[in-house]
């Protein structure tokens, strides 16, 4: 026990001695009782205690690599009296134990972040009791280093064909930002970052951007990237210039590479059975017998690709009636 605790003990003993001598009943004032009875009292008498008081001489200091915490315990009638310390940062909001004396900065205190330290006097009594007491005025200390920057993540562009999106923003210089299995290091000069996220799907893709500093997550930002089906290539007809009524004609044109397509009449009904495929170079072809006696042939192409279906305009090809067989 420190010198500052002795007067309390002597006064208590002297008061009891005088009371016993003159046969008086000593009543402790309410204010004195409140000061001498800490919370969480494990039991005991005035002499057996133990009593603990808020620690004194609380000091915290830090360098770039270490932090030092010191305080003096205040106890009375205790077999052993010690002081413990615990720290908390605004971001963690959780008290975590600290060693008394000098120690490396704990990993949960990042450069540029502040920590407050709460000291507690712990008294152990002769009867096995244990009492803790802490008071206000906890000191603060900052870990030297650049201040952390809140993560900002924005969708800059979306490529429906490649099924990818460019997500960029700002964060702490030198930190790591990751989205799924893809990540990057924040520019040490500008604090900016950018990630091209690939492997997305048609529709809504929920994503999460995470900022990590020294391997510890600092914050995260949820994102939602919508991949709309890419626009299809327009359908064109390259031949024939005229159709021959009553005989089979071959039709050719262009559309979206590797799309499937159907041939429809003006009312939207199929003119040929099943579906056809557009080749990899974007060309298509089908054969159809044009009815005899017609003066023109009209059709449309319905193509489907990348989750999108589009129907072309109605094409009209005049009939070459000069050599057409007569209708029966």
Coordinates of C-alpha atoms in Angstrom, one line a residue:
X1 CA 0.0 0.0 0.0
X2 CA 1.2 3.5 -0.8
X3 CA 1.7 6.2 1.8
X4 CA -1.5 7.9 0.8
X5 CA -3.6 5.0 2.2
X6 CA -2.1 5.0 5.6
X7 CA -4.0 8.0 7.1
X8 CA -7.3 6.3 6.2
X9 CA -6.4 3.2 8.1
X10 CA -5.0 5.0 11.2
X11 CA -8.1 7.3 11.4
X12 CA -10.4 4.2 11.3
X13 CA -8.4 2.4 14.0
X14 CA -8.2 5.5 16.2
X15 CA -11.9 6.0 16.0
X16 CA -12.7 2.5 16.9
X17 CA -10.3 2.7 19.9
X18 CA -11.9 5.8 21.3
X19 CA -15.3 4.4 20.9
X20 CA -14.4 1.3 22.8
X21 CA -12.9 3.3 25.6
X22 CA -15.7 5.7 26.3
X23 CA -18.5 3.2 25.5
X24 CA -19.9 5.3 22.7
X25 CA -21.6 4.0 19.5
X26 CA -19.8 5.4 16.5
X27 CA -22.0 6.3 13.5
X28 CA -20.3 6.7 10.1
X29 CA -21.5 9.7 8.1
X30 CA -23.3 8.9 4.9
X31 CA -20.6 10.7 2.8
X32 CA -17.8 8.8 4.5
X33 CA -19.6 5.5 4.1
X34 CA -20.1 6.1 0.4
X35 CA -16.5 6.9 0.0
X36 CA -15.3 3.8 1.9
X37 CA -17.7 1.3 0.3
X38 CA -16.8 0.5 -3.3
X39 CA -19.1 -1.4 -5.7
X40 CA -18.7 -5.1 -6.0
X41 CA -17.6 -5.5 -2.4
X42 CA -16.9 -9.2 -1.8
X43 CA -17.5 -8.9 1.9
X44 CA -15.4 -8.5 5.0
X45 CA -15.1 -6.1 8.0
X46 CA -13.5 -2.7 8.4
X47 CA -10.3 -4.4 9.3
X48 CA -10.5 -7.3 6.9
X49 CA -11.6 -5.3 3.9
X50 CA -10.6 -5.3 1.3
X51 CA -11.3 -1.7 0.1
X52 CA -10.2 -0.3 -3.2
X53 CA -10.3 3.3 -4.4
X54 CA -9.8 4.8 -7.9
X55 CA -6.1 4.6 -8.9
X56 CA -4.0 7.8 -9.0
X57 CA -1.2 9.1 -11.2
X58 CA -2.8 7.7 -14.3
X59 CA -0.5 8.3 -17.3
X60 CA -0.5 7.1 -20.9
X61 CA 2.1 7.9 -23.6
X62 CA 3.0 6.5 -27.0
X63 CA 5.6 6.5 -29.7
X64 CA 5.5 5.2 -33.2
X65 CA 6.1 1.7 -32.0
X66 CA 5.0 1.4 -28.4
X67 CA 2.6 2.6 -25.8
X68 CA 3.3 3.0 -22.1
X69 CA 0.5 2.9 -19.4
X70 CA 1.2 3.5 -15.7
X71 CA -0.9 4.2 -12.6
X72 CA -0.7 3.8 -8.8
X73 CA -3.3 1.6 -7.0
X74 CA -5.2 3.0 -4.1
X75 CA -6.3 0.4 -1.5
X76 CA -6.9 0.0 2.2
X77 CA -6.7 -3.0 4.5
X78 CA -5.7 -5.3 1.6
X79 CA -3.3 -8.2 1.6
X80 CA -2.4 -7.3 -2.0
X81 CA -3.2 -4.2 -4.1
X82 CA -2.6 -3.9 -7.8
X83 CA -3.8 -1.9 -10.8
X84 CA -5.0 -3.2 -14.1
X85 CA -5.6 -1.4 -17.4
X86 CA -7.9 -1.8 -20.4
X87 CA -8.2 0.2 -23.6
X88 CA -10.9 1.0 -26.1
X89 CA -11.0 2.8 -29.4
X90 CA -13.9 4.6 -31.0
X91 CA -14.0 2.1 -33.8
X92 CA -13.8 -1.1 -31.6
X93 CA -16.0 0.1 -28.7
X94 CA -14.8 -2.8 -26.7
X95 CA -12.5 -2.8 -23.6
X96 CA -9.4 -4.9 -24.2
X97 CA -6.7 -5.7 -21.6
X98 CA -3.4 -3.8 -21.6
X99 CA -0.2 -4.6 -19.8
X100 CA 1.0 -2.1 -17.2
X101 CA 4.3 -0.6 -18.5
X102 CA 5.7 -0.3 -22.0
X103 CA 4.4 -2.6 -24.7
X104 CA 4.0 -2.7 -28.5
X105 CA 0.9 -1.0 -29.9
X106 CA -1.9 -3.6 -29.9
X107 CA -3.0 -4.6 -33.4
X108 CA -6.5 -3.2 -32.8
X109 CA -5.2 0.3 -32.5
X110 CA -4.4 1.5 -36.0
X111 CA -2.0 4.3 -36.9
X112 CA -3.8 7.7 -36.6
X113 CA -6.4 6.3 -34.2
X114 CA -7.0 7.3 -30.6
X115 CA -7.4 5.0 -27.5
X116 CA -8.7 5.7 -24.1
X117 CA -7.3 3.7 -21.1
X118 CA -9.3 2.8 -18.0
X119 CA -7.3 2.0 -14.9
X120 CA -8.7 -0.1 -12.1
X121 CA -7.5 -0.7 -8.5
X122 CA -7.9 -4.3 -7.4
X123 CA -7.7 -5.1 -3.7
X124 CA -7.4 -8.7 -2.3
X125 CA -8.4 -9.1 1.4
X126 CA -7.3 -11.5 4.1
X127 CA -10.7 -13.2 4.0
X128 CA -10.4 -14.0 0.3
X129 CA -12.5 -11.1 -0.8
X130 CA -11.7 -9.1 -3.9
X131 CA -12.8 -5.6 -4.8
X132 CA -12.4 -3.5 -7.9
X133 CA -12.8 0.3 -8.2
X134 CA -12.3 2.6 -11.1
X135 CA -13.0 6.3 -11.6
X136 CA -13.5 8.8 -14.4
X137 CA -10.9 11.0 -16.1
X138 CA -9.5 8.2 -18.2
X139 CA -6.5 9.4 -20.3
X140 CA -6.4 9.3 -24.1
X141 CA -3.5 8.6 -26.3
X142 CA -3.1 8.6 -30.1
X143 CA -1.0 6.2 -32.1
X144 CA 1.2 8.2 -34.5
X145 CA 0.6 7.6 -38.2
X146 CA -1.6 8.8 -41.0
X147 CA -5.3 9.1 -40.2
X148 CA -7.5 6.4 -41.7
X149 CA -9.9 7.4 -44.4
X150 CA -13.4 6.1 -44.7
X151 CA -13.9 3.7 -47.6
X152 CA -15.8 5.2 -50.5
X153 CA -16.8 2.8 -53.4
X154 CA -18.7 3.7 -56.5
X155 CA -19.8 1.8 -59.7
X156 CA -18.0 3.7 -62.5
X157 CA -19.0 1.6 -65.5
X158 CA -20.6 -1.7 -66.5
X159 CA -19.8 -3.9 -69.5
X160 CA -22.7 -6.1 -70.3
X161 CA -20.9 -8.0 -73.0
X162 CA -17.8 -8.8 -70.8
X163 CA -20.1 -9.2 -67.7
X164 CA -17.8 -6.9 -65.7
X165 CA -17.9 -3.6 -63.8
X166 CA -15.3 -1.0 -62.8
X167 CA -15.7 -0.1 -59.2
X168 CA -13.5 2.7 -57.8
X169 CA -13.3 5.2 -55.0
X170 CA -11.1 6.5 -52.1
X171 CA -9.7 4.9 -48.9
X172 CA -6.7 5.0 -46.6
X173 CA -3.4 5.4 -48.4
X174 CA -1.6 2.1 -48.6
X175 CA -4.6 0.1 -47.4
X176 CA -6.0 -2.9 -49.2
X177 CA -9.4 -2.9 -50.8
X178 CA -11.0 -6.1 -52.0
X179 CA -14.2 -7.1 -53.6
X180 CA -14.8 -10.9 -53.5
X181 CA -11.6 -12.6 -54.6
X182 CA -10.2 -9.5 -56.3
X183 CA -8.3 -6.7 -54.6
X184 CA -5.9 -3.8 -54.9
X185 CA -3.7 -1.5 -52.8
X186 CA -4.8 2.0 -52.4
X187 CA -2.5 4.6 -54.1
X188 CA -0.1 5.9 -51.5
X189 CA -0.1 9.4 -53.0
X190 CA -3.7 10.0 -54.0
X191 CA -5.6 7.6 -51.8
X192 CA -7.6 6.4 -54.8
X193 CA -8.3 2.8 -56.0
X194 CA -10.0 0.9 -58.8
X195 CA -11.0 -2.7 -59.3
X196 CA -12.4 -4.3 -62.5
X197 CA -14.8 -7.0 -61.1
X198 CA -15.2 -9.8 -63.6
X199 CA -17.4 -13.0 -63.6
X200 CA -20.6 -11.2 -63.1
X201 CA -24.0 -12.6 -64.1
X202 CA -26.9 -11.2 -66.1
X203 CA -29.2 -9.5 -63.5
X204 CA -28.4 -8.1 -60.1
X205 CA -25.0 -8.9 -58.5
X206 CA -24.7 -8.0 -54.8
X207 CA -21.1 -7.1 -53.9
X208 CA -19.2 -5.9 -50.8
X209 CA -16.1 -3.7 -50.9
X210 CA -13.8 -4.2 -47.8
X211 CA -11.0 -2.0 -46.6
X212 CA -8.2 -3.7 -44.6
X213 CA -5.3 -2.0 -42.8
X214 CA -2.5 -4.3 -41.6
X215 CA -4.7 -7.3 -42.3
X216 CA -7.5 -6.0 -40.1
X217 CA -10.9 -5.0 -41.6
X218 CA -11.7 -1.3 -41.0
X219 CA -15.0 -0.9 -42.9
X220 CA -17.1 -2.2 -45.8
X221 CA -19.5 -0.8 -48.4
X222 CA -22.3 -2.9 -50.0
X223 CA -22.8 -2.5 -53.7
X224 CA -25.3 -3.9 -56.3
X225 CA -24.2 -4.2 -59.9
X226 CA -27.0 -4.8 -62.4
X227 CA -25.9 -6.4 -65.7
X228 CA -28.6 -5.8 -68.3
X229 CA -28.6 -8.2 -71.3
X230 CA -26.4 -6.6 -74.0
X231 CA -28.2 -5.1 -77.0
X232 CA -28.5 -7.5 -80.0
X233 CA -27.1 -6.7 -83.4
X234 CA -29.6 -5.5 -85.9
X235 CA -30.9 -8.0 -88.4
X236 CA -30.2 -7.5 -92.1
X237 CA -31.2 -9.4 -95.2
X238 CA -28.5 -9.8 -97.9
X239 CA -30.4 -12.0 -100.3
X240 CA -32.2 -12.7 -102.5
X241 CA -33.1 -9.5 -104.2
X242 CA -36.3 -11.2 -105.5
X243 CA -38.0 -14.4 -104.8
X244 CA -39.1 -17.1 -107.1
X245 CA -42.8 -18.1 -106.3
X246 CA -43.6 -21.7 -106.2
X247 CA -40.1 -22.9 -105.6
X248 CA -37.6 -23.1 -102.7
X249 CA -35.7 -20.0 -102.1
X250 CA -32.6 -19.5 -100.0
X251 CA -32.5 -16.4 -97.7
X252 CA -29.4 -15.0 -96.1
X253 CA -28.5 -12.1 -93.8
X254 CA -26.7 -11.0 -90.6
X255 CA -27.6 -10.9 -86.9
X256 CA -26.0 -11.4 -83.5
X257 CA -23.3 -14.0 -83.6
X258 CA -24.3 -17.4 -82.1
X259 CA -27.9 -16.2 -81.5
X260 CA -30.8 -18.5 -82.2
X261 CA -33.5 -17.3 -84.5
X262 CA -37.0 -18.1 -85.9
X263 CA -38.6 -17.0 -89.1
X264 CA -42.0 -15.4 -88.6
X265 CA -44.8 -14.1 -90.9
X266 CA -46.5 -10.7 -90.5
X267 CA -48.7 -12.1 -87.8
X268 CA -45.9 -13.5 -85.7
X269 CA -46.4 -17.1 -86.7
X270 CA -43.5 -19.4 -87.6
X271 CA -42.8 -19.9 -91.3
X272 CA -40.2 -22.6 -90.8
X273 CA -40.1 -25.4 -88.2
X274 CA -38.0 -25.0 -85.0
X275 CA -35.1 -22.6 -84.5
X276 CA -32.0 -21.8 -86.5
X277 CA -28.6 -20.7 -85.4
X278 CA -26.6 -17.6 -86.4
X279 CA -23.0 -18.6 -87.1
X280 CA -20.1 -17.2 -85.2
X281 CA -19.4 -14.6 -87.9
X282 CA -22.9 -13.3 -87.5
X283 CA -24.4 -14.6 -90.8
X284 CA -27.6 -16.6 -91.0
X285 CA -29.5 -18.6 -93.8
X286 CA -32.6 -20.6 -94.2
X287 CA -34.5 -22.1 -97.2
X288 CA -38.3 -21.8 -97.8
X289 CA -40.6 -22.5 -100.6
X290 CA -42.4 -19.3 -101.5
X291 CA -46.1 -19.8 -102.4
X292 CA -47.0 -19.7 -106.1
X293 CA -48.8 -16.7 -107.3
X294 CA -47.5 -14.2 -104.7
X295 CA -46.2 -10.8 -105.8
X296 CA -44.0 -10.4 -102.7
X297 CA -42.7 -12.3 -99.7
X298 CA -42.8 -10.8 -96.2
X299 CA -41.1 -12.2 -93.1
X300 CA -39.3 -11.1 -89.9
X301 CA -36.4 -12.6 -87.9
X302 CA -36.8 -13.2 -84.2
X303 CA -33.4 -13.6 -82.6
X304 CA -32.5 -14.6 -79.0
X305 CA -29.1 -14.1 -77.3
X306 CA -27.6 -13.1 -73.9
X307 CA -31.0 -13.4 -72.3
X308 CA -32.6 -11.0 -74.6
X309 CA -35.1 -11.6 -77.5
X310 CA -35.8 -9.1 -80.2
X311 CA -37.9 -9.2 -83.4
X312 CA -36.7 -7.4 -86.5
X313 CA -38.8 -5.2 -88.7
X314 CA -40.9 -6.9 -91.4
X315 CA -38.8 -7.5 -94.6
X316 CA -40.5 -7.4 -98.0
X317 CA -38.9 -9.0 -101.0
X318 CA -40.6 -8.6 -104.4
X319 CA -41.4 -11.7 -106.4
X320 CA -40.0 -12.3 -109.9
X321 CA -43.2 -13.3 -111.7
X322 CA -41.6 -13.4 -115.2
X323 CA -40.3 -16.9 -114.7
X324 CA -42.5 -18.1 -111.9
X325 CA -44.5 -21.3 -112.5
X326 CA -48.3 -20.8 -112.8
X327 CA -50.3 -21.2 -109.7
X328 CA -52.6 -24.2 -109.6

